[in-house]
Tab-separated table of C-alpha atoms and ligand atoms in Angstrom:
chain	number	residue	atom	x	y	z
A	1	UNK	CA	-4.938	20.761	-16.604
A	2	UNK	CA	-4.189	17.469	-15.393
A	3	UNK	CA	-5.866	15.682	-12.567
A	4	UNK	CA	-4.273	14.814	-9.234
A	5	UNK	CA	-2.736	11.351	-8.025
A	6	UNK	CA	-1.800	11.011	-4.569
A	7	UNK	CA	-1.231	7.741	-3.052
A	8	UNK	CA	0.880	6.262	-0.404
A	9	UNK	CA	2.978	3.470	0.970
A	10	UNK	CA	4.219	2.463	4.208
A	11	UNK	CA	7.897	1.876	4.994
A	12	UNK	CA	7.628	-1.151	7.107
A	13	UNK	CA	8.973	-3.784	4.875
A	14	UNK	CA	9.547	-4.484	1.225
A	15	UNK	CA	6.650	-4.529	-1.955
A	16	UNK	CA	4.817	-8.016	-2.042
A	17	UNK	CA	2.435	-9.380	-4.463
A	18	UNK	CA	-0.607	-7.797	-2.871
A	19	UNK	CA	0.498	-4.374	-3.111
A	20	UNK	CA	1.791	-5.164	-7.031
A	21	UNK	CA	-1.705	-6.550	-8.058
A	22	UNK	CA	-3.450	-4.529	-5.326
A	23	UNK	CA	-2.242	-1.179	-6.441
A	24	UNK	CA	1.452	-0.977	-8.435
A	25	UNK	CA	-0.495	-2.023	-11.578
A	26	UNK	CA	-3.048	1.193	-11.488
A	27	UNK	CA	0.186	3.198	-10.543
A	28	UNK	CA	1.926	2.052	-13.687
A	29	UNK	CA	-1.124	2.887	-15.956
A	30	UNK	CA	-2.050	6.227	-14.435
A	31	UNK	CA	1.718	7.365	-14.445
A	32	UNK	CA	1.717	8.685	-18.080
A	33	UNK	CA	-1.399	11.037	-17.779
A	34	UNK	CA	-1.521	12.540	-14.187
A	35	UNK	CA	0.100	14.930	-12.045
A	36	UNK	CA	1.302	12.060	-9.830
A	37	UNK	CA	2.392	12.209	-5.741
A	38	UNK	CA	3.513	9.049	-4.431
A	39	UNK	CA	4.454	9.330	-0.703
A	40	UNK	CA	6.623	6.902	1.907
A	41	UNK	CA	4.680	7.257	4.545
A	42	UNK	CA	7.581	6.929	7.362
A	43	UNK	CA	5.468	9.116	9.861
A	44	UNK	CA	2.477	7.064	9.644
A	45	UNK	CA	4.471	3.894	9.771
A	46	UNK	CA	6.252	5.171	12.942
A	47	UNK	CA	2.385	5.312	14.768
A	48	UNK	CA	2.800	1.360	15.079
A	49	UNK	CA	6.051	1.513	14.832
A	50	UNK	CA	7.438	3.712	17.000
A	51	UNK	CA	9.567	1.151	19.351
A	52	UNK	CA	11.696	0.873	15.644
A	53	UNK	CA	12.814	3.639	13.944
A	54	UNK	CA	15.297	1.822	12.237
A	55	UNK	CA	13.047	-1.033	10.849
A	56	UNK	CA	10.942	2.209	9.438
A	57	UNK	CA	14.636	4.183	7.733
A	58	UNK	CA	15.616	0.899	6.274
A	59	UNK	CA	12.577	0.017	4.547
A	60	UNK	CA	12.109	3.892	3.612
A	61	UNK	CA	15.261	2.843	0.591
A	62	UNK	CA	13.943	-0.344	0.111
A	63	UNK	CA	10.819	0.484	-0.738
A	64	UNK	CA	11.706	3.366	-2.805
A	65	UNK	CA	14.019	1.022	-4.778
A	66	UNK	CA	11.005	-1.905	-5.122
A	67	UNK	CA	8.745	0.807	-6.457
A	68	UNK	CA	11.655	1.976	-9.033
A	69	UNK	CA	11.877	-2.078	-10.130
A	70	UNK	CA	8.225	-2.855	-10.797
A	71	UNK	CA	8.391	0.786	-13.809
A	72	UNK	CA	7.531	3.631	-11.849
A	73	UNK	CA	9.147	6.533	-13.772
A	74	UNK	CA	10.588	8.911	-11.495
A	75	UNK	CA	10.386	11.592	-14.330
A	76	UNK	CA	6.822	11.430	-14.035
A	77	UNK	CA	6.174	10.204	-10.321
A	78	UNK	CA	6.799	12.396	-7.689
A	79	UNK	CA	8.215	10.163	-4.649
A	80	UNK	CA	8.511	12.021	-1.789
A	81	UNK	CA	9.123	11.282	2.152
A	82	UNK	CA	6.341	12.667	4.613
A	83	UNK	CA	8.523	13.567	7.083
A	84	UNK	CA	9.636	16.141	5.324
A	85	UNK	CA	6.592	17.935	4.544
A	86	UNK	CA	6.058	19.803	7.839
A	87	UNK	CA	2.834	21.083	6.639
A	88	UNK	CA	1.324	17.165	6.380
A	89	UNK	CA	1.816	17.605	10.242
A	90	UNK	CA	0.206	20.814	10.435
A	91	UNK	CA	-2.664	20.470	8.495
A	92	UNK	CA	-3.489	17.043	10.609
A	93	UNK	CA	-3.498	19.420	13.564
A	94	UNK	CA	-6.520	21.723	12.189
A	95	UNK	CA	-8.065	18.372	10.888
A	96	UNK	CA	-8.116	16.805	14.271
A	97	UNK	CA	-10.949	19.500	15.546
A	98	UNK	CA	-13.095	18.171	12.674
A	99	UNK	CA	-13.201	14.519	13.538
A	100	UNK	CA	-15.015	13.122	16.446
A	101	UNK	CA	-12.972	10.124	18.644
A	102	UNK	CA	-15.796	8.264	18.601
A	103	UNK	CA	-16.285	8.536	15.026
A	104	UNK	CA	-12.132	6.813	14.582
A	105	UNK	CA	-12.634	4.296	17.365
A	106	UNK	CA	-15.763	3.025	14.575
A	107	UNK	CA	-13.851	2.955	11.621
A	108	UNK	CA	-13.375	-0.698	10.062
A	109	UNK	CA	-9.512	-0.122	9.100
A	110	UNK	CA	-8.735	1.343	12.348
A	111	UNK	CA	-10.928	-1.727	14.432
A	112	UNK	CA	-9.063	-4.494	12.028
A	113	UNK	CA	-5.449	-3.651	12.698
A	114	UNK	CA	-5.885	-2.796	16.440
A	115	UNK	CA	-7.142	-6.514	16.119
A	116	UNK	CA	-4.365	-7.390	14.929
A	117	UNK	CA	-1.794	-5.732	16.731
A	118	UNK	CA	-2.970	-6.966	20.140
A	119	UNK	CA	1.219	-6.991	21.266
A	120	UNK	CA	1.457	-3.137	20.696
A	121	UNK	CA	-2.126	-2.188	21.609
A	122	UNK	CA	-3.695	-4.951	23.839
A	123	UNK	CA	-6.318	-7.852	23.516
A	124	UNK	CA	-9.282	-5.005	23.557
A	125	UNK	CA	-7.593	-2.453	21.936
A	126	UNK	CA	-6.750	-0.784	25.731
A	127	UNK	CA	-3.421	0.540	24.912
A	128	UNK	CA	-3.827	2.400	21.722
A	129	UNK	CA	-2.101	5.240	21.092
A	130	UNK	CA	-3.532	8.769	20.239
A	131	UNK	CA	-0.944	9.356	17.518
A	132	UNK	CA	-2.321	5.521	15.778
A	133	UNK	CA	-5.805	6.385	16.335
A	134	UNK	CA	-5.293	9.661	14.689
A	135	UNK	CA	-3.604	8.455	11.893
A	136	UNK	CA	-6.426	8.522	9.305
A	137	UNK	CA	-6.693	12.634	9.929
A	138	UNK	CA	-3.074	12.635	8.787
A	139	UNK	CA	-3.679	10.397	5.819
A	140	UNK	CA	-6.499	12.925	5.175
A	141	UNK	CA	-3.651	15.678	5.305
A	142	UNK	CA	-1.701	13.517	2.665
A	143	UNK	CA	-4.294	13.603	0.520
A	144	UNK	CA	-5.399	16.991	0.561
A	145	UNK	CA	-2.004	19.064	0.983
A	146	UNK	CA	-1.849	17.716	-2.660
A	147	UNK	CA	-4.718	18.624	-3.706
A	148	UNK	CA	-5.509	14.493	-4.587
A	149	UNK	CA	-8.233	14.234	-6.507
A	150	UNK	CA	-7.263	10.291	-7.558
A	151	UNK	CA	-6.524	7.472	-4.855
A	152	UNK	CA	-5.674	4.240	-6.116
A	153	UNK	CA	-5.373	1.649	-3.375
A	154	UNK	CA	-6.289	-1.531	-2.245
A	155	UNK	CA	-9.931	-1.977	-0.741
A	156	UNK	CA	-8.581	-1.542	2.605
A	157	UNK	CA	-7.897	1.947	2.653
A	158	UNK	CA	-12.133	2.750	1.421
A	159	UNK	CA	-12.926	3.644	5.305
A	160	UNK	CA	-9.591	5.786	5.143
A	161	UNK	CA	-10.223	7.624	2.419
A	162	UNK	CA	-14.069	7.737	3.434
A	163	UNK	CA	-13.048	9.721	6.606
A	164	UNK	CA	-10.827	11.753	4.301
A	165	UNK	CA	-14.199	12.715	2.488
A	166	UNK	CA	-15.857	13.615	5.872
A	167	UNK	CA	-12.967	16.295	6.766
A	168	UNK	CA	-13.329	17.950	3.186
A	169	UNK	CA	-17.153	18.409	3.405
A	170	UNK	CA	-16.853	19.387	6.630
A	171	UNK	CA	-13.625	21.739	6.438
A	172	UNK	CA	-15.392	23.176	3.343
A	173	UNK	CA	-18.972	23.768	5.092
A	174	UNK	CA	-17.312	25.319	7.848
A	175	UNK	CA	-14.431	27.388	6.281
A	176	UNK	CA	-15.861	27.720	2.630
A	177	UNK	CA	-14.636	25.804	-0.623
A	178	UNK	CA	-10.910	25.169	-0.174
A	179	UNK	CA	-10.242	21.292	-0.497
A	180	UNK	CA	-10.927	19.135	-3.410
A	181	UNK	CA	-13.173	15.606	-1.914
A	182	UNK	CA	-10.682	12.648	-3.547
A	183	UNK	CA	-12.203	9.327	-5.232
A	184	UNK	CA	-10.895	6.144	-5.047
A	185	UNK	CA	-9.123	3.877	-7.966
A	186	UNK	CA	-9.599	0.478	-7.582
A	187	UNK	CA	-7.599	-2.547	-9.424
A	188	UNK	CA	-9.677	-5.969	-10.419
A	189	UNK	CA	-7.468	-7.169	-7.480
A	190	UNK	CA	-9.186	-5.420	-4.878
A	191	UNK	CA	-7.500	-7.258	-1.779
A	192	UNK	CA	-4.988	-10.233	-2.863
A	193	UNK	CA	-5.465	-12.546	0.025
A	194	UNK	CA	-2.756	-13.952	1.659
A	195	UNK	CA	-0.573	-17.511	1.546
A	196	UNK	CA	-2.351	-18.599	4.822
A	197	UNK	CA	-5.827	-17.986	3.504
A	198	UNK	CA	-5.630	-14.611	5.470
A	199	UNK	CA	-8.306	-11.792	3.511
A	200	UNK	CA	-5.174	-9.636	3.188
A	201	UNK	CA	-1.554	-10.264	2.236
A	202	UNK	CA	0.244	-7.562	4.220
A	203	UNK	CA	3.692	-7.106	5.269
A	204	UNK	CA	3.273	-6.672	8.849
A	205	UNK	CA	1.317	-10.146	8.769
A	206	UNK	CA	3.510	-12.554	7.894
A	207	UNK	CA	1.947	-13.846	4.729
A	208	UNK	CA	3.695	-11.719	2.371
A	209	UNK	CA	5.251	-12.742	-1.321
A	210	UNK	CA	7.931	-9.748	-1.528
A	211	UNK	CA	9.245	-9.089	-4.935
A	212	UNK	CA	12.459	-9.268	-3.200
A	213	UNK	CA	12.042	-12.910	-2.322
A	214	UNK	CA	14.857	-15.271	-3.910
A	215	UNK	CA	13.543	-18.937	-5.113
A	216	UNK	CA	14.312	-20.494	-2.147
A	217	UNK	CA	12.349	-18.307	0.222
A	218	UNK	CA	9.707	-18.287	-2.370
A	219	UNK	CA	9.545	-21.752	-2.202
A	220	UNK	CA	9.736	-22.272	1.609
A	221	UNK	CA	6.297	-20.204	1.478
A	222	UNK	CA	4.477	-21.602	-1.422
A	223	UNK	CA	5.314	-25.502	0.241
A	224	UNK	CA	3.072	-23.782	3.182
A	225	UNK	CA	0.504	-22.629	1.510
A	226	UNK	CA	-3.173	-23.697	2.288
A	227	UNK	CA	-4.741	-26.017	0.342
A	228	UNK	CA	-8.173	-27.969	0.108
A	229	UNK	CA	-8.217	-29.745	3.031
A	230	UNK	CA	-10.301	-32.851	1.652
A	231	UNK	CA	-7.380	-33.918	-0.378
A	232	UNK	CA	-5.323	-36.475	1.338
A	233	UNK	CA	-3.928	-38.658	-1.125
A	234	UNK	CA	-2.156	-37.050	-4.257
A	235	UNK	CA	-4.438	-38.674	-6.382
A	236	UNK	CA	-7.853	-36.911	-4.526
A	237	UNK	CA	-9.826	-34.886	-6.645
A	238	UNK	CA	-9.914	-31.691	-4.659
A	239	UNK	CA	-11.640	-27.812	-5.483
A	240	UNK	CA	-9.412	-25.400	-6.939
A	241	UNK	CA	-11.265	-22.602	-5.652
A	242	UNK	CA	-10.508	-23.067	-2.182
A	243	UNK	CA	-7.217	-23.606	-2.845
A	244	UNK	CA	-4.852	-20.763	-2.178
A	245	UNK	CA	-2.017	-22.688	-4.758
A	246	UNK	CA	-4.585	-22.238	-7.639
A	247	UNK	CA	-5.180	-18.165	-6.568
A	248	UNK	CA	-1.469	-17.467	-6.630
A	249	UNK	CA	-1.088	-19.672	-10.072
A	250	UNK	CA	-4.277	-17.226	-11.751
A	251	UNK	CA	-1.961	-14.288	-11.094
A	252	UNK	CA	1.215	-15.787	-12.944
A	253	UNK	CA	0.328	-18.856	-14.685
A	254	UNK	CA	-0.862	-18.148	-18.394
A	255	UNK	CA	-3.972	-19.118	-19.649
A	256	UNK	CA	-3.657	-22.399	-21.065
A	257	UNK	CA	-1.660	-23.768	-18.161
A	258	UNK	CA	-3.948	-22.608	-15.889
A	259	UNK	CA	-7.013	-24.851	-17.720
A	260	UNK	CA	-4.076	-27.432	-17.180
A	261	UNK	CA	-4.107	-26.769	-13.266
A	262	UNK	CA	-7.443	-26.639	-12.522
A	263	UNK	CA	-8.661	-29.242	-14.949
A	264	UNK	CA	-6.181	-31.725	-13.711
A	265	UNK	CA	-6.599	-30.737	-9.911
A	266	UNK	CA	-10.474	-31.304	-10.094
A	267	UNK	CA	-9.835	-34.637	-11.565
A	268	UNK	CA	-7.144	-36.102	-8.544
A	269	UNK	CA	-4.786	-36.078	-11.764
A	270	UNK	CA	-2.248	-33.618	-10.217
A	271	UNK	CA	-1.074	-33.815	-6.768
A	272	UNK	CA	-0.337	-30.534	-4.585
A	273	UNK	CA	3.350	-30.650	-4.277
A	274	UNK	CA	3.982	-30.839	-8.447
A	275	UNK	CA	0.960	-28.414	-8.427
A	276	UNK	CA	3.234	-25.933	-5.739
A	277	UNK	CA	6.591	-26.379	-7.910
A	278	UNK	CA	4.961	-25.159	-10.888
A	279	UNK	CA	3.511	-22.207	-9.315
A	280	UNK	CA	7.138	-21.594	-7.559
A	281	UNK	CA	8.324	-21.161	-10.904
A	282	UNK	CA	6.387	-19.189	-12.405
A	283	UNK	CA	6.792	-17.255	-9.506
A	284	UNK	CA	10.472	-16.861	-9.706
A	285	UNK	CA	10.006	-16.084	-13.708
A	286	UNK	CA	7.616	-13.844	-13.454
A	287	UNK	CA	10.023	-11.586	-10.708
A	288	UNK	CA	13.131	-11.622	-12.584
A	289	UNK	CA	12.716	-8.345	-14.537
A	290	UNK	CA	11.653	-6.801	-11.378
A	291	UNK	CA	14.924	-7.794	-10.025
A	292	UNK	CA	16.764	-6.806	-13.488
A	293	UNK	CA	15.435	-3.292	-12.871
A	294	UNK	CA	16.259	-3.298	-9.308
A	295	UNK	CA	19.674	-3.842	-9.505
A	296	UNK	CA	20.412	-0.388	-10.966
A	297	UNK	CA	19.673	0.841	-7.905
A	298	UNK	CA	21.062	-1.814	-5.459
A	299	UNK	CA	24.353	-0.952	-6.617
A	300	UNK	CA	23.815	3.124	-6.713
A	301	UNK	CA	21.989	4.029	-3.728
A	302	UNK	CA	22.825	7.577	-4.113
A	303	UNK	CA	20.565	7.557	-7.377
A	304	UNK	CA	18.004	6.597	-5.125
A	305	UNK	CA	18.342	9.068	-2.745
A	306	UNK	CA	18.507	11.829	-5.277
A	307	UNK	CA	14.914	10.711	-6.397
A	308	UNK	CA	13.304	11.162	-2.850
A	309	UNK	CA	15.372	14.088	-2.471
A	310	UNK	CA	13.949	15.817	-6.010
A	311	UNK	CA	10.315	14.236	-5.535
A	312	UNK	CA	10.168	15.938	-1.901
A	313	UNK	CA	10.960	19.559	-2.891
A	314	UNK	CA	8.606	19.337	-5.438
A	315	UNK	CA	5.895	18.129	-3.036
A	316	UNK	CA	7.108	20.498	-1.049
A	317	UNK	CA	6.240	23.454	-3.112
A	318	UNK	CA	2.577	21.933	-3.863
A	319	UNK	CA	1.629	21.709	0.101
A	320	UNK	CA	2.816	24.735	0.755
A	321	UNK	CA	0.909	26.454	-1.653
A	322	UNK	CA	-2.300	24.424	0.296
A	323	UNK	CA	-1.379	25.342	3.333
A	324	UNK	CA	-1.630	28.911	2.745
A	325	UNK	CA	-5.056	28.592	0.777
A	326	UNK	CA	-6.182	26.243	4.355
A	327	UNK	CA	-4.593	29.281	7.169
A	328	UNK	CA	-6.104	31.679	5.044
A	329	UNK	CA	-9.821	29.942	5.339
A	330	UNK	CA	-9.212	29.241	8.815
A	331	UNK	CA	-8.372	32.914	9.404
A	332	UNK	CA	-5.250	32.347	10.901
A	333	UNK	CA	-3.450	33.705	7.991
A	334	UNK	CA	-1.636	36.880	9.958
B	1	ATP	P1	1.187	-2.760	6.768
B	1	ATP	O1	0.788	-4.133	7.184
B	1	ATP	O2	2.441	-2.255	7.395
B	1	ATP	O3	0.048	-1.760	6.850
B	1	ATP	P2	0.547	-3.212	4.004
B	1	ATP	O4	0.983	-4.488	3.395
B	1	ATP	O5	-0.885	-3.025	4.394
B	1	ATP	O6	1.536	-2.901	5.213
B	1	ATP	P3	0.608	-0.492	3.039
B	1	ATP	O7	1.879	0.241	2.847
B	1	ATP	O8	-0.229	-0.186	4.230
B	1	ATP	O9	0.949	-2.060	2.982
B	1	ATP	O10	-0.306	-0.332	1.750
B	1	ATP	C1	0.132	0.250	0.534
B	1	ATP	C2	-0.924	0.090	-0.540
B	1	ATP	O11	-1.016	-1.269	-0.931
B	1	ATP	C3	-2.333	0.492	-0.089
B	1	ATP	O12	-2.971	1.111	-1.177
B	1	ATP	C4	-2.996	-0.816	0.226
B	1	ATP	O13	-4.395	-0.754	0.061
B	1	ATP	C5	-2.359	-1.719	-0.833
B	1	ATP	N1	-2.340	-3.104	-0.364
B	1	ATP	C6	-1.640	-3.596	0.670
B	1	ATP	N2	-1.871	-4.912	0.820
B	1	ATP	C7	-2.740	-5.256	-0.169
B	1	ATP	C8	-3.358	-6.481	-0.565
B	1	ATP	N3	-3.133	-7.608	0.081
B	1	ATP	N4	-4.199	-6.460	-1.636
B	1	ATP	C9	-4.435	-5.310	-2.309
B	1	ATP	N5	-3.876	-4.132	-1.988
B	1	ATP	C10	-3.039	-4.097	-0.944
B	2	MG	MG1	-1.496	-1.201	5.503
């Protein structure tokens, strides 16, 4: 039998680089040989989002449409939307007797975005909300209504899916041997940093390539971008490696270009604003057949909605069939 994918997305703004080099590229090579859930996460996007529900339906299309245009197959993928899997919800209300508060205030992915949402939740974290803090018991429920034995993500989601471990082991000690403990898949490009030097390129920080991004908004952001700071004059020799131009052009510029680049930018023979027009090319070539594919479904939007639509009542039919095998553990199968 095939193994289990489940992974997820959140629909608070389009696909950027990071989540391309971060995760899309394991999606595209596990697609062929797995049963394969991919979820828009619209209820956990509302738990720091909640003030904008519409900001969280737009981007539930758009992202559906940006995973279609980077080659995810939807005869083979599953997309579905969590909100309409009423049993995610239930199965994150059993989970929530299993996991201490204590035990969510510590964990490092909760603690780094309330850190950086200090508008919605406060300078020390004061305001949070019991549905935010709570939401890695429902990502736990997103794993296992699916049975997920596979994960890939970036390396931002480990203490997720680590607390998603704790719940099995401990669901299963208590109740017996019901859920299955998911791993995580990693890509070589475990966290793509961001244009500002930022660990993380994420769309909620502002730092964000999108593979939506036209050549001029590309370019706006690349002419931005940090770069080593010893370099004054364009004819400074200056270290590539600190330079977040020179990250961006390892992802898209080939191989012998790239010697080019560095070679050149170690020497003070290149200066930083040739050195950023390059890399906005390459840039722009290197999204153009993720726009080709896109289009398709720009200009048939019901296509796209037919996906969800067929990817959800599958999924629905798989957590179901967990759901009864979890109420029937708990004992509250009457
Ligand atoms: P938000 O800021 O709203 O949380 P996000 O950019 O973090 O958005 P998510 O939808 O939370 O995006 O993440 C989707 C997937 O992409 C996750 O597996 C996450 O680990 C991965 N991912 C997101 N940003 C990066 C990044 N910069 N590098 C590598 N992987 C990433
Ligand atoms: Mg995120």
């Amino acid at each position: 039998m095939k193994k289990t994918i489940l992974t997820g997305l959140r629909p608070t703004g389009n696909l950027h680089l990071g989540h391309l080099f971060g995760a899309g590229t394991n999606y595209l090579k596990l697609q062929d040989d797995y049963e394969f859930f991919l979820e828009i996460a619209d209820v956990q996007a509302l738990t720091d989002n909640f003030n904008n529900p519409d900001k969280v339906r737009h981007n539930v299309y758009e992202i559906t449409m940006d995973l279609l245009a980077i080659g995810i197959d939807p005869k083979k993928v599953h997309i579905f939307l969590q909100s309409k899997i009423p049993q995610i919800a239930e199965l994150t209300v059993y989970y929530s007797n299993l996991v201490t508060v204590s035990r969510l205030f510590r964990n490092p992915t909760v603690k780094a975005e309330v850190a950086q949402k200090k508008e919605l939740f406060g300078n020390d974290g004061e305001s949070i909300t019991y549905g935010f803090l709570g939401y890695p018991v429902s990502q736990a429920a997103d794993i296992t209504a699916f049975s997920g034995q596979l994960v890939p993500v970036g390396d931002d989601q480990l203490p997720l899916l680590e607390q998603c471990r704790e719940i099995v082991r401990k669901f299963n000690n208590i109740y017996g041997d019901t859920l299955i403990e998911p791993e995580a898949v990693l890509s070589n490009v475990t966290r793509l940093k961001g244009l500002d030097g930022n660990e993380k390129m994420g769309k909620s920080l502002g730092n964000a390539i999108f593979l939506v991004d036209n050549e001029e908004e590309i370019s706006k952001k690349v002419m931005g971008a940090i770069t080593d700071p010893s370099k004054i004059k364009k004819d400074d020799p200056a270290n590539p490696d600190i330079c977040m131009v020179y990250y961006y052009h390892k992802l898209v510029t080939d191989n012998d270009a790239l010697n080019t680049v560095c070679s050149e930018c170690k020497a003070g023979k290149r200066g930083c604003v040739a050195c950023k027009k390059e890399l906005i090319n390459n840039l722009v070539k290197f999204l153009e057949p993720i726009k080709d594919r896109r289009k398709k479904y720009e200009e048939n939007p019901s296509l796209v909605k037919e996906i969800l639509d067929d990817g959800t009542s599958y999924a629905k039919e798989k957590a179901a069939h967990t759901i009864d095998k979890v109420k029937h553990a708990m004992k509250i199968d009457y």
